[in-house]
């Protein structure tokens, strides 16, 4: 099955988008393609392949990003966002620097915020640290600084949380009083290592009143689930995939 000219599937597969659309090798997907659904399906497939570190998908996104960096209108809108997201997630230092230039020179606030947010999606810890460091400067819009940390937490909760705690005074100054107690647990939530639970509880003991710790409890539950999936379910899935494909 050929989804445009970007990604190819062979053999059996099944894809579900929410509870509204399911396609597999038996029902086919060609009759369903078109309009908004086409764009949604393509983006979902490409994002999944990116998260699986499919090299063909990553290289194609990098090539499209190279065109976009030279001429922002070189890609249709429906391809632009997903190409940017994949290239940013798998950024080399050169790509990260190009994204940074796009962020600094963006002509409108929407694009500026998008580019700064994408800088914080890099899987490379060194590049992610550079994005976090940018949040402490006057370069990003004030409203974007907390978003940089929140986005970075989805790539590395440990790195984002440790950075935020180390620079707590600055971080708290960006936040409304009503969100301060929820922000740090939100950073910790995506972690997959239960050691983060102790860090979060230590932080809560120092800075979050006992009457305002619902977000801490939610984050602890999320971390515990993530750790369980990584320790138990992921090996089972890996073994199943290996047995199925061999």
Coordinates of C-alpha atoms in Angstrom, one line a residue:
X1 CA 0.0 0.0 0.0
X2 CA 1.4 3.3 -1.0
X3 CA 0.4 6.4 1.0
X4 CA 1.5 9.2 -1.3
X5 CA 5.1 9.1 -2.2
X6 CA 6.4 9.3 1.4
X7 CA 5.9 5.9 3.0
X8 CA 5.2 2.4 1.9
X9 CA 3.7 -0.6 3.6
X10 CA 3.9 -4.3 2.6
X11 CA 2.2 -7.3 4.2
X12 CA -0.5 -7.3 6.8
X13 CA -1.1 -4.3 8.9
X14 CA -3.9 -2.7 11.0
X15 CA -4.3 1.0 11.8
X16 CA -6.9 2.6 14.1
X17 CA -7.5 6.3 14.3
X18 CA -9.6 7.0 17.4
X19 CA -12.9 5.1 17.2
X20 CA -13.9 6.4 13.8
X21 CA -11.6 4.8 11.3
X22 CA -10.0 1.4 11.0
X23 CA -8.1 0.1 8.0
X24 CA -6.3 -3.2 7.5
X25 CA -4.9 -5.3 4.6
X26 CA -8.3 -6.8 4.0
X27 CA -10.6 -3.8 3.9
X28 CA -8.0 -1.5 2.3
X29 CA -7.7 2.2 2.7
X30 CA -7.7 3.6 -0.8
X31 CA -11.5 4.2 -0.8
X32 CA -11.1 6.2 2.5
X33 CA -8.5 8.6 1.3
X34 CA -9.3 12.2 0.5
X35 CA -9.5 15.6 2.0
X36 CA -8.9 16.0 5.7
X37 CA -8.9 12.2 6.4
X38 CA -6.1 11.8 3.9
X39 CA -4.0 14.4 5.7
X40 CA -4.8 12.9 9.1
X41 CA -4.0 9.4 8.0
X42 CA -0.7 10.4 6.4
X43 CA 0.4 12.3 9.5
X44 CA -0.5 9.5 11.8
X45 CA 1.4 6.9 9.7
X46 CA 4.4 9.1 9.4
X47 CA 4.5 10.0 13.1
X48 CA 4.3 6.3 14.0
X49 CA 7.1 5.4 11.6
X50 CA 9.2 8.3 13.0
X51 CA 8.7 7.0 16.6
X52 CA 9.8 3.5 15.4
X53 CA 12.9 5.2 14.0
X54 CA 12.3 4.1 10.5
X55 CA 15.3 5.4 8.6
X56 CA 13.6 5.9 5.2
X57 CA 10.9 8.1 6.8
X58 CA 13.5 10.1 8.7
X59 CA 15.6 10.7 5.7
X60 CA 12.7 11.7 3.6
X61 CA 11.6 14.2 6.2
X62 CA 15.1 15.6 6.4
X63 CA 15.1 16.2 2.7
X64 CA 11.8 17.9 2.8
X65 CA 12.9 20.0 5.7
X66 CA 16.0 21.1 3.7
X67 CA 13.7 22.4 1.0
X68 CA 11.5 24.1 3.5
X69 CA 14.4 25.8 5.3
X70 CA 15.4 27.4 2.0
X71 CA 11.9 28.3 0.9
X72 CA 9.1 28.1 3.6
X73 CA 6.4 27.9 1.0
X74 CA 8.0 24.9 -0.9
X75 CA 5.8 22.3 0.8
X76 CA 2.0 22.1 1.0
X77 CA 0.5 22.9 4.4
X78 CA -0.4 19.3 5.1
X79 CA 3.1 18.1 4.5
X80 CA 4.9 21.0 6.2
X81 CA 3.9 20.3 9.8
X82 CA 4.7 16.6 9.8
X83 CA 8.0 17.0 7.9
X84 CA 9.0 19.6 10.5
X85 CA 8.0 17.4 13.4
X86 CA 10.0 14.4 12.2
X87 CA 13.0 16.4 11.2
X88 CA 13.0 18.1 14.6
X89 CA 12.6 14.9 16.6
X90 CA 15.5 13.3 14.8
X91 CA 17.5 16.5 14.4
X92 CA 21.2 16.6 13.8
X93 CA 23.0 19.7 15.1
X94 CA 22.8 21.3 11.7
X95 CA 19.1 20.7 11.4
X96 CA 18.6 22.0 15.0
X97 CA 20.5 25.2 14.1
X98 CA 18.5 25.7 11.0
X99 CA 15.3 25.4 13.0
X100 CA 16.7 27.9 15.5
X101 CA 17.3 30.4 12.6
X102 CA 13.7 29.8 11.5
X103 CA 12.5 30.5 15.0
X104 CA 14.5 33.8 15.3
X105 CA 13.4 35.0 11.9
X106 CA 9.8 33.9 11.9
X107 CA 7.5 36.6 10.6
X108 CA 4.5 35.8 12.9
X109 CA 4.0 34.7 16.4
X110 CA 2.3 31.4 15.4
X111 CA 5.3 30.2 13.4
X112 CA 7.7 31.6 16.0
X113 CA 6.1 29.6 18.8
X114 CA 6.0 26.5 16.6
X115 CA 9.7 26.6 15.8
X116 CA 10.7 27.1 19.4
X117 CA 8.5 24.3 20.5
X118 CA 10.0 22.0 17.8
X119 CA 13.5 22.8 19.1
X120 CA 12.4 21.1 22.3
X121 CA 11.4 17.8 20.7
X122 CA 14.9 16.7 19.8
X123 CA 15.8 13.2 20.9
X124 CA 19.5 14.1 21.2
X125 CA 20.0 15.1 24.9
X126 CA 22.6 17.7 24.0
X127 CA 20.3 19.5 21.6
X128 CA 17.4 19.2 24.0
X129 CA 19.6 20.9 26.7
X130 CA 20.3 23.7 24.2
X131 CA 16.5 24.2 23.8
X132 CA 16.0 24.2 27.6
X133 CA 18.7 26.8 28.0
X134 CA 17.0 29.0 25.4
X135 CA 14.0 29.2 27.8
X136 CA 16.1 31.2 30.2
X137 CA 17.0 33.9 27.7
X138 CA 14.9 36.8 26.4
X139 CA 15.0 35.3 22.9
X140 CA 11.8 33.2 22.9
X141 CA 8.5 35.1 23.6
X142 CA 7.6 35.0 27.3
X143 CA 4.5 33.0 26.7
X144 CA 6.6 30.3 24.9
X145 CA 9.2 29.6 27.7
X146 CA 7.1 27.3 29.8
X147 CA 5.9 25.6 26.6
X148 CA 9.5 24.8 25.7
X149 CA 9.9 22.9 29.1
X150 CA 6.5 21.1 28.7
X151 CA 7.4 20.0 25.2
X152 CA 10.9 18.9 26.3
X153 CA 9.3 16.7 29.0
X154 CA 7.7 14.6 26.3
X155 CA 11.2 13.8 24.9
X156 CA 12.9 13.4 28.3
X157 CA 10.9 14.0 31.4
X158 CA 14.0 13.5 33.6
X159 CA 16.0 16.1 31.8
X160 CA 13.2 18.7 31.7
X161 CA 12.2 18.2 35.3
X162 CA 15.8 18.4 36.6
X163 CA 16.4 21.6 34.5
X164 CA 13.2 23.2 35.8
X165 CA 14.1 22.4 39.5
X166 CA 17.6 23.7 39.0
X167 CA 16.1 27.0 37.7
X168 CA 12.9 27.0 39.7
X169 CA 12.9 30.7 40.5
X170 CA 13.0 31.7 36.9
X171 CA 10.5 29.0 35.8
X172 CA 8.0 30.0 38.5
X173 CA 8.2 33.6 37.4
X174 CA 6.7 32.5 34.0
X175 CA 3.7 30.8 35.5
X176 CA 0.4 32.0 36.9
X177 CA 0.0 31.2 40.6
X178 CA -2.8 28.9 39.8
X179 CA -0.7 26.7 37.6
X180 CA 2.6 26.6 39.6
X181 CA 1.6 23.5 41.6
X182 CA 0.6 21.6 38.5
X183 CA 3.5 22.5 36.2
X184 CA 6.3 20.5 37.8
X185 CA 4.2 17.3 38.2
X186 CA 3.3 17.7 34.5
X187 CA 7.0 17.7 33.6
X188 CA 7.6 14.5 35.6
X189 CA 4.5 12.6 34.3
X190 CA 5.9 11.3 31.0
X191 CA 8.9 9.7 32.8
X192 CA 9.3 5.9 32.4
X193 CA 11.7 5.4 35.4
X194 CA 10.2 5.0 38.8
X195 CA 13.1 6.9 40.3
X196 CA 11.3 10.0 39.1
X197 CA 8.6 9.4 41.7
X198 CA 11.0 10.0 44.5
X199 CA 12.3 13.2 42.9
X200 CA 8.7 14.4 42.4
X201 CA 7.7 13.6 46.0
X202 CA 10.8 15.4 47.3
X203 CA 9.9 18.4 45.3
X204 CA 6.3 18.3 46.4
X205 CA 7.4 18.1 50.1
X206 CA 9.4 21.3 49.6
X207 CA 7.1 23.4 47.4
X208 CA 3.6 22.0 47.0
X209 CA 1.0 22.2 49.8
X210 CA -0.4 18.9 50.9
X211 CA -3.9 20.2 49.9
X212 CA -2.8 20.9 46.3
X213 CA -1.1 17.6 45.4
X214 CA -3.7 16.0 43.2
X215 CA -1.5 16.6 40.2
X216 CA 1.3 14.9 42.0
X217 CA -0.8 11.8 42.6
X218 CA -1.8 11.8 38.9
X219 CA 1.8 12.1 37.8
X220 CA 2.9 9.3 40.1
X221 CA 0.2 7.0 38.7
X222 CA 1.3 7.9 35.1
X223 CA 5.0 7.3 35.9
X224 CA 4.2 3.9 37.5
X225 CA 2.1 2.9 34.5
X226 CA 4.9 4.0 32.1
X227 CA 7.5 2.0 34.0
X228 CA 5.3 -1.1 34.1
X229 CA 4.7 -0.9 30.3
X230 CA 8.4 -0.6 29.7
X231 CA 9.4 -3.4 32.0
X232 CA 6.7 -5.9 31.2
X233 CA 4.6 -5.1 28.2
X234 CA 7.3 -3.8 25.9
X235 CA 9.4 -7.0 26.1
X236 CA 6.3 -9.0 25.4
X237 CA 5.4 -6.9 22.3
X238 CA 9.0 -7.1 21.1
X239 CA 9.0 -10.9 21.4
X240 CA 5.7 -11.1 19.6
X241 CA 6.9 -8.9 16.8
X242 CA 10.0 -10.9 16.5
X243 CA 8.1 -14.2 16.3
X244 CA 5.6 -12.7 13.8
X245 CA 8.2 -11.3 11.4
X246 CA 10.7 -14.2 11.5

